[in-house]
Amino acid sequence: MTARIFFCGEALIDFITPDGLNYRAATGGSPFNAAKAAARAGADAHFCGSVSHDLFGEMILSDLDFFGVDSTHAPRSDLPTVLGFVQVTEDEHPIYAFFDRESCMVNMQPELPPGLCRSGDIMVIGSISLIVSPGADRIEEFARAQTENAILAVDPNVRPTMISGHDAWYPRIMRLLNAAAIIKISTEDLDYLKPGISSEDFALERLKQGSSLVIVTDGEKGASAWSRNGNASVNGICTTGGDTVGAGDTIMGFSLAWLAEREYTLRHRLDALDDAELETMLTFANMAAAINCEAVGCAPPFRDDVEKRIAQAQPGQAS
């Protein structure tokens, strides 16, 4: 039975500007984006983060439905949606400002029916929803409870300007990383979380601590992955015409979908991933992220488009 992937965390509205003056609204949020990417990759994706009853919440639900993400278990709230403003710099690097006070995210209380998560399912959490209490504490408790059956995947997706209570945030993130079977992190986030550590040393540390798969992304330089049985890296792909918003989330969603399709969602299966399998997974996810970067904002591509681009770049090789 194919694994289901449950995403819990923020769903928000990004106001994106390419010129610093004119903003356009787009749905966003790291777990939300990753859920859309996983669905586009063919996964059975579910979003269980809080969604407001306000205008923006309705936009979020409509977008989830459009991308084929199940929102049956997303708790509704009368509190407002988080608003984020994104300015893309000349080197296509996004800068964020979030307005989350008394939002549905900060007060999130996720819940799933008892026994819904079964062995082999994946629970995914991360990003700004893990910063502010009480929501962050509730998400941690909720996610850890699901690990009685499902495996946990974590993407810290750090936003330093939002972290005012580092003494509470850091131990929470480390507890979740210690509980995670799958970790996805960018080199930029790694520099904030553990300054001076290399990607490889971090991955080996996490594997020793109990994780089964660690994925480290490095922007235009590409991505690397480590399991207990292998490691692989892929180069970045040059793109034009868009920005990098949602690129890491797309890698997360497509990687998890690749694993779920092949039933590599139990710890012993993740542990056994070899060099070739890791390279195939990264190639699939990295190409999806590259196509995403050809658009403005997070726009995960269809699986067929990704496979066609891989076939064009590597004739005779399939994802």
XYZ file of N, CA, C and O in Angstrom, residues 18-155:
552
model
N 9.077 41.639 -7.586
C 10.333 41.519 -8.323
C 11.099 42.833 -8.389
O 12.286 42.855 -8.722
N 10.406 43.955 -8.076
C 11.030 45.270 -8.246
C 11.068 46.103 -6.971
O 11.523 47.244 -6.987
N 10.591 45.546 -5.858
C 10.608 46.276 -4.610
C 9.455 47.234 -4.431
O 9.350 47.903 -3.403
N 8.563 47.308 -5.406
C 7.455 48.267 -5.361
C 6.095 47.583 -5.493
O 5.194 47.824 -4.689
N 5.964 46.759 -6.485
C 4.673 46.153 -6.795
C 4.624 44.713 -6.301
O 5.453 43.896 -6.697
N 3.655 44.436 -5.441
C 3.533 43.111 -4.851
C 2.337 42.372 -5.436
O 1.308 42.975 -5.747
N 2.483 41.061 -5.563
C 1.345 40.230 -5.926
C 1.208 39.131 -4.888
O 2.204 38.631 -4.333
N -0.038 38.758 -4.610
C -0.299 37.769 -3.574
C -0.186 36.359 -4.131
O -0.635 36.086 -5.245
N 0.425 35.472 -3.348
C 0.527 34.063 -3.729
C 0.473 33.218 -2.461
O 0.985 33.614 -1.417
N -0.163 32.082 -2.548
C -0.166 31.169 -1.407
C 1.254 30.656 -1.167
O 2.046 30.525 -2.091
N 1.567 30.371 0.090
C 2.913 29.929 0.404
C 3.000 29.294 1.783
O 1.993 28.962 2.403
N 4.223 29.158 2.255
C 4.510 28.453 3.500
C 5.234 27.162 3.175
O 4.829 26.422 2.272
N 6.306 26.879 3.866
C 7.172 25.756 3.500
C 6.455 24.404 3.474
O 6.502 23.697 2.462
N 5.780 23.977 4.548
C 5.090 22.682 4.483
C 3.972 22.679 3.441
O 3.728 21.655 2.782
N 3.291 23.809 3.291
C 2.239 23.959 2.288
C 2.811 23.785 0.884
O 2.274 23.027 0.062
N 3.917 24.463 0.603
C 4.567 24.333 -0.709
C 5.033 22.905 -0.967
O 4.895 22.371 -2.073
N 5.608 22.292 0.055
C 6.113 20.928 -0.105
C 4.971 19.945 -0.365
O 5.137 18.985 -1.127
N 3.815 20.183 0.255
C 2.652 19.329 0.013
C 2.214 19.432 -1.443
O 1.903 18.420 -2.092
N 2.189 20.652 -1.983
C 1.815 20.835 -3.386
C 2.824 20.141 -4.303
O 2.443 19.512 -5.296
N 4.099 20.256 -3.969
C 5.135 19.612 -4.787
C 4.976 18.094 -4.758
O 5.082 17.428 -5.794
N 4.722 17.540 -3.579
C 4.560 16.089 -3.467
C 3.367 15.607 -4.289
O 3.436 14.564 -4.952
N 2.280 16.370 -4.241
C 1.101 15.992 -5.021
C 1.393 16.057 -6.516
O 0.985 15.166 -7.273
N 2.097 17.101 -6.953
C 2.459 17.211 -8.361
C 3.362 16.046 -8.790
O 3.365 15.634 -9.947
N 4.129 15.516 -7.850
C 5.011 14.388 -8.152
C 4.267 13.053 -8.135
O 4.858 12.017 -8.428
N 2.987 13.094 -7.767
C 2.183 11.882 -7.794
C 1.896 11.246 -6.453
O 1.307 10.170 -6.385
N 2.297 11.906 -5.357
C 2.112 11.329 -4.026
C 0.690 11.548 -3.514
O -0.028 12.447 -3.956
N 0.303 10.732 -2.556
C -0.951 10.899 -1.816
C -0.658 11.878 -0.681
O -0.262 11.485 0.413
N -0.831 13.177 -0.968
C -0.409 14.240 -0.057
C -1.598 14.812 0.706
O -2.661 15.070 0.134
N -1.381 15.047 2.003
C -2.419 15.594 2.890
C -1.840 16.782 3.651
O -0.704 16.719 4.134
N -2.622 17.853 3.784
C -2.189 19.001 4.572
C -3.029 19.054 5.837
O -4.265 19.048 5.786
N -2.357 19.099 7.009
C -3.078 19.114 8.276
C -2.655 20.283 9.153
O -2.779 20.241 10.377
N -2.147 21.353 8.524
C -1.885 22.590 9.242
C -3.152 23.420 9.341
O -4.131 23.199 8.622
N -3.140 24.406 10.224
C -4.312 25.239 10.458
C -4.571 26.178 9.278
O -3.635 26.746 8.711
N -5.846 26.344 8.936
C -6.257 27.236 7.855
C -7.346 28.167 8.367
O -8.339 27.716 8.944
N -7.179 29.465 8.142
C -8.129 30.449 8.632
C -9.433 30.429 7.831
O -9.475 30.005 6.672
N -10.497 30.915 8.480
C -11.767 31.111 7.789
C -11.770 32.392 6.960
O -12.752 32.667 6.264
N -10.691 33.180 7.026
C -10.702 34.470 6.337
C -10.509 34.300 4.822
O -10.379 33.188 4.309
N -10.512 35.433 4.119
C -10.360 35.432 2.664
C -9.123 34.662 2.223
O -9.163 33.875 1.272
N -8.009 34.870 2.927
C -6.758 34.225 2.540
C -6.818 32.716 2.782
O -6.247 31.936 2.017
N -7.510 32.319 3.841
C -7.677 30.901 4.102
C -8.436 30.199 2.986
O -8.109 29.068 2.608
N -9.427 30.882 2.448
C -10.171 30.302 1.334
C -9.281 30.174 0.102
O -9.382 29.199 -0.659
N -8.386 31.137 -0.107
C -7.423 31.038 -1.205
C -6.519 29.819 -1.015
O -6.217 29.094 -1.971
N -6.105 29.603 0.219
C -5.212 28.484 0.535
C -5.900 27.150 0.264
O -5.330 26.247 -0.368
N -7.142 27.001 0.733
C -7.875 25.756 0.495
C -8.098 25.518 -0.986
O -7.987 24.387 -1.477
N -8.417 26.585 -1.715
C -8.631 26.457 -3.160
C -7.358 25.993 -3.856
O -7.400 25.145 -4.761
N -6.204 26.507 -3.416
C -4.935 26.131 -4.037
C -4.579 24.683 -3.721
O -4.088 23.944 -4.584
N -4.830 24.258 -2.485
C -4.587 22.863 -2.134
C -5.419 21.935 -3.015
O -4.925 20.918 -3.528
N -6.675 22.291 -3.197
C -7.551 21.482 -4.042
C -7.058 21.464 -5.484
O -7.054 20.410 -6.143
N -6.608 22.613 -5.973
C -6.116 22.706 -7.350
C -4.923 21.789 -7.579
O -4.795 21.158 -8.634
N -4.047 21.693 -6.595
C -2.842 20.872 -6.735
C -3.078 19.410 -6.366
O -2.189 18.587 -6.521
N -4.274 19.089 -5.884
C -4.578 17.708 -5.548
C -4.147 17.284 -4.167
O -3.925 16.088 -3.921
N -4.033 18.246 -3.241
C -3.667 17.946 -1.858
C -4.939 17.823 -1.025
O -5.796 18.710 -1.050
N -5.073 16.746 -0.271
C -6.231 16.532 0.584
C -6.139 17.439 1.818
O -5.128 17.419 2.523
N -7.176 18.225 2.084
C -7.176 19.131 3.240
C -8.256 18.757 4.243
O -8.643 19.572 5.082
N -8.737 17.511 4.173
C -9.807 17.052 5.057
C -9.478 17.274 6.522
O -10.358 17.625 7.321
N -8.229 17.096 6.880
C -7.841 17.158 8.290
C -7.092 18.450 8.648
O -6.379 18.491 9.652
N -7.283 19.484 7.841
C -6.718 20.797 8.173
C -7.689 21.523 9.102
O -8.796 21.859 8.683
N -7.316 21.764 10.370
C -8.241 22.437 11.289
C -8.496 23.879 10.858
O -7.571 24.591 10.457
N -9.748 24.321 10.900
C -10.107 25.683 10.538
C -10.071 26.572 11.775
O -10.327 26.141 12.900
N -9.768 27.848 11.563
C -9.597 28.795 12.665
C -10.224 30.137 12.320
O -10.244 30.543 11.153
N -10.729 30.823 13.351
C -11.256 32.181 13.164
C -10.147 33.230 13.241
O -10.390 34.409 12.981
N -8.946 32.812 13.598
C -7.811 33.733 13.656
C -7.254 33.972 12.253
O -7.451 33.157 11.353
N -6.544 35.089 12.055
C -6.126 35.442 10.693
C -4.974 34.612 10.155
O -4.203 34.000 10.893
N -4.868 34.621 8.835
C -3.773 33.972 8.117
C -2.482 34.775 8.279
O -2.511 36.012 8.307
N -1.349 34.091 8.384
C -0.045 34.761 8.394
C 0.199 35.399 7.020
O -0.079 34.795 5.978
N 0.725 36.622 7.029
C 1.085 37.308 5.794
C 2.598 37.471 5.743
O 3.220 37.891 6.722
N 3.184 37.120 4.615
C 4.623 37.269 4.433
C 4.922 38.117 3.221
O 4.229 38.032 2.202
N 5.936 38.958 3.330
C 6.348 39.786 2.201
C 7.726 39.313 1.753
O 8.631 39.141 2.564
N 7.843 39.096 0.436
C 9.064 38.536 -0.135
C 9.609 39.504 -1.176
O 8.926 39.835 -2.146
N 10.838 39.937 -0.951
C 11.516 40.781 -1.941
C 12.685 39.994 -2.498
O 13.519 39.476 -1.755
N 12.741 39.869 -3.812
C 13.799 39.102 -4.470
C 14.930 40.047 -4.858
O 14.713 41.047 -5.548
N 16.139 39.727 -4.391
C 17.294 40.579 -4.650
C 17.802 40.383 -6.071
O 17.310 39.535 -6.816
N 18.800 41.159 -6.447
C 19.350 41.082 -7.804
C 19.922 39.708 -8.121
O 19.921 39.280 -9.283
N 20.408 39.004 -7.102
C 20.941 37.655 -7.339
C 19.875 36.583 -7.132
O 20.184 35.410 -6.947
N 18.600 36.991 -7.177
C 17.439 36.105 -7.090
C 17.319 35.445 -5.730
O 16.679 34.400 -5.581
N 17.874 36.064 -4.693
C 17.781 35.534 -3.336
C 16.607 36.205 -2.621
O 16.534 37.432 -2.551
N 15.651 35.423 -2.088
C 14.488 36.028 -1.448
C 14.769 36.521 -0.031
O 15.448 35.858 0.754
N 14.242 37.695 0.300
C 14.285 38.255 1.645
C 12.852 38.305 2.164
O 11.950 38.762 1.462
N 12.633 37.846 3.415
C 11.281 37.689 3.929
C 10.987 38.615 5.105
O 11.874 38.944 5.902
N 9.716 39.021 5.228
C 9.190 39.685 6.423
C 7.813 39.080 6.685
O 6.968 39.033 5.776
N 7.585 38.603 7.922
C 6.331 37.920 8.225
C 5.535 38.692 9.278
O 6.096 39.270 10.204
N 4.212 38.636 9.144
C 3.293 39.249 10.093
C 2.388 38.137 10.601
O 1.461 37.699 9.914
N 2.701 37.670 11.813
C 2.053 36.458 12.321
C 1.411 36.616 13.699
O 0.919 35.646 14.264
N 1.375 37.826 14.240
C 0.880 38.002 15.597
C -0.574 37.552 15.721
O -1.424 37.941 14.935
N -0.848 36.721 16.730
C -2.201 36.210 16.999
C -2.819 35.565 15.752
O -4.015 35.692 15.496
N -2.010 34.867 14.995
C -2.487 34.211 13.771
C -2.944 32.789 14.055
O -2.708 32.234 15.139
N -3.574 32.183 13.045
C -3.981 30.780 13.197
C -2.758 29.872 13.283
O -2.822 28.808 13.902
N -1.631 30.278 12.698
C -0.416 29.472 12.792
C 0.127 29.464 14.212
O 0.440 28.400 14.771
N 0.234 30.626 14.811
C 0.806 30.732 16.153
C -0.046 29.980 17.170
O 0.467 29.488 18.180
N -1.330 29.867 16.897
C -2.243 29.195 17.818
C -2.707 27.839 17.283
O -3.746 27.325 17.691
N -1.948 27.276 16.377
C -2.332 26.017 15.748
C -2.465 24.884 16.759
O -1.684 24.777 17.700
N -3.468 24.034 16.533
C -3.641 22.839 17.344
C -3.997 21.674 16.415
O -5.159 21.291 16.286
N -3.007 21.087 15.763
C -3.281 20.010 14.795
C -3.771 18.750 15.483
O -3.421 18.455 16.620
N -4.581 17.999 14.757
C -5.123 16.754 15.301
C -5.541 15.854 14.142
O -6.101 16.317 13.149
N -5.255 14.579 14.267
C -5.702 13.583 13.306
C -6.511 12.518 14.044
O -6.255 12.248 15.228
N -7.479 11.894 13.382
C -8.222 10.810 14.033
C -7.274 9.715 14.498
O -6.299 9.395 13.808
N -7.515 9.144 15.660
C -6.637 8.079 16.172
C -6.469 6.956 15.154
O -7.435 6.485 14.558
N -5.224 6.572 14.953
C -4.942 5.463 14.060
C -4.916 5.793 12.586
O -4.692 4.908 11.762
N -5.140 7.081 12.243
C -5.143 7.434 10.821
C -3.767 7.215 10.201
O -3.644 6.642 9.122
N -2.722 7.699 10.869
C -1.360 7.475 10.376
C -0.977 6.020 10.616
O -1.068 5.519 11.741
N -0.582 5.341 9.559
C -0.231 3.936 9.679
C 1.261 3.740 9.393
O 1.943 4.651 8.929
N 1.729 2.548 9.638
C 3.124 2.226 9.394
C 3.478 2.487 7.939
O 2.778 2.033 7.027
N 4.557 3.220 7.716
C 4.998 3.550 6.371
C 4.576 4.923 5.911
O 5.103 5.424 4.910
N 3.620 5.565 6.603
C 3.265 6.937 6.261
C 4.370 7.883 6.731
O 5.228 7.520 7.543
N 4.343 9.117 6.206
C 5.345 10.125 6.559
C 4.646 11.351 7.128
O 3.682 11.851 6.540
N 5.110 11.840 8.266
C 4.646 13.094 8.839
C 5.742 14.130 8.640
O 6.885 13.921 9.065
N 5.405 15.242 7.984
C 6.383 16.268 7.619
C 6.079 17.554 8.370
O 4.944 18.041 8.348
N 7.089 18.118 9.034
C 6.926 19.403 9.722
C 8.149 20.275 9.472
O 9.194 19.799 9.027
N 8.004 21.566 9.785
C 9.161 22.441 9.662
C 8.816 23.906 9.555
O 7.660 24.317 9.612
N 9.875 24.702 9.447
C 9.850 26.125 9.130
C 9.304 26.991 10.255
O 9.416 26.671 11.428
N 8.675 28.107 9.877
C 8.346 29.148 10.859
C 7.270 28.704 11.841
O 7.127 29.302 12.908
N 6.514 27.668 11.515
C 5.500 27.183 12.450
C 6.129 26.571 13.695
O 5.434 26.353 14.700
N 7.444 26.309 13.664
C 8.136 25.735 14.819
C 8.841 26.789 15.663
O 9.659 26.457 16.514
N 8.500 28.059 15.445
C 9.193 29.136 16.159
C 8.423 29.620 17.383
O 8.975 29.714 18.486
N 7.148 29.950 17.215
C 6.391 30.663 18.256
C 5.404 29.733 18.940
O 4.647 29.011 18.288
N 5.403 29.783 20.269
C 4.444 29.019 21.072
C 3.136 29.822 21.199
O 3.147 31.049 21.071
N 2.004 29.142 21.434
C 1.894 27.716 21.764
C 1.869 26.790 20.548
O 2.005 25.580 20.701
N 1.695 27.355 19.344
C 1.580 26.509 18.165
C 2.769 25.595 17.961
O 2.610 24.409 17.641
N 3.982 26.131 18.143
C 5.190 25.334 17.919
C 5.256 24.141 18.863
O 5.629 23.029 18.465
N 4.881 24.354 20.124
C 4.889 23.259 21.091
C 3.845 22.206 20.726
O 4.083 21.003 20.850
N 2.688 22.663 20.266
C 1.620 21.731 19.908
C 2.002 20.904 18.684
O 1.701 19.704 18.611
N 2.658 21.541 17.709
C 3.089 20.805 16.520
C 4.119 19.745 16.900
O 4.066 18.611 16.417
N 5.059 20.115 17.762
C 6.058 19.133 18.204
C 5.387 17.954 18.877
O 5.685 16.782 18.557
N 4.477 18.223 19.791
C 3.793 17.143 20.500
C 2.993 16.278 19.524
O 3.016 15.039 19.598
N 2.295 16.933 18.615
C 1.492 16.234 17.616
C 2.371 15.350 16.730
O 2.078 14.162 16.528
N 3.458 15.899 16.218
C 4.314 15.153 15.302
C 4.974 13.966 15.990
O 5.052 12.866 15.425
N 5.443 14.180 17.186
C 6.102 13.091 17.907
C 5.114 11.969 18.224
O 5.484 10.786 18.225
N 3.845 12.334 18.470
C 2.830 11.306 18.729
C 2.596 10.444 17.499
O 2.327 9.240 17.615
N 2.695 11.040 16.311
C 2.457 10.277 15.078
C 3.571 9.276 14.797
O 3.377 8.342 14.019
N 4.743 9.470 15.399
C 5.869 8.574 15.118
C 5.695 7.194 15.746
O 6.544 6.317 15.551
N 4.609 6.994 16.478
C 4.310 5.638 16.929
C 4.046 4.736 15.731
O 4.230 3.515 15.806
N 3.592 5.345 14.619
C 3.344 4.589 13.390
C 4.134 5.164 12.217
O 4.916 4.467 11.578
N 3.912 6.437 11.921
C 4.562 7.078 10.774
C 6.014 7.413 11.103
O 6.439 7.413 12.263
N 6.791 7.697 10.045
C 8.129 8.231 10.260
C 8.062 9.748 10.150
O 7.172 10.312 9.500
N 9.009 10.422 10.780
C 9.020 11.880 10.831
C 10.053 12.438 9.862
O 11.187 11.964 9.797
N 9.639 13.457 9.088
C 10.552 14.191 8.205
C 10.540 15.650 8.633
O 9.470 16.239 8.827
N 11.716 16.251 8.761
C 11.836 17.614 9.276
C 12.677 18.468 8.334
O 13.740 18.042 7.879
N 12.179 19.667 8.046
C 12.945 20.688 7.321
C 12.908 21.956 8.158
O 11.893 22.653 8.172
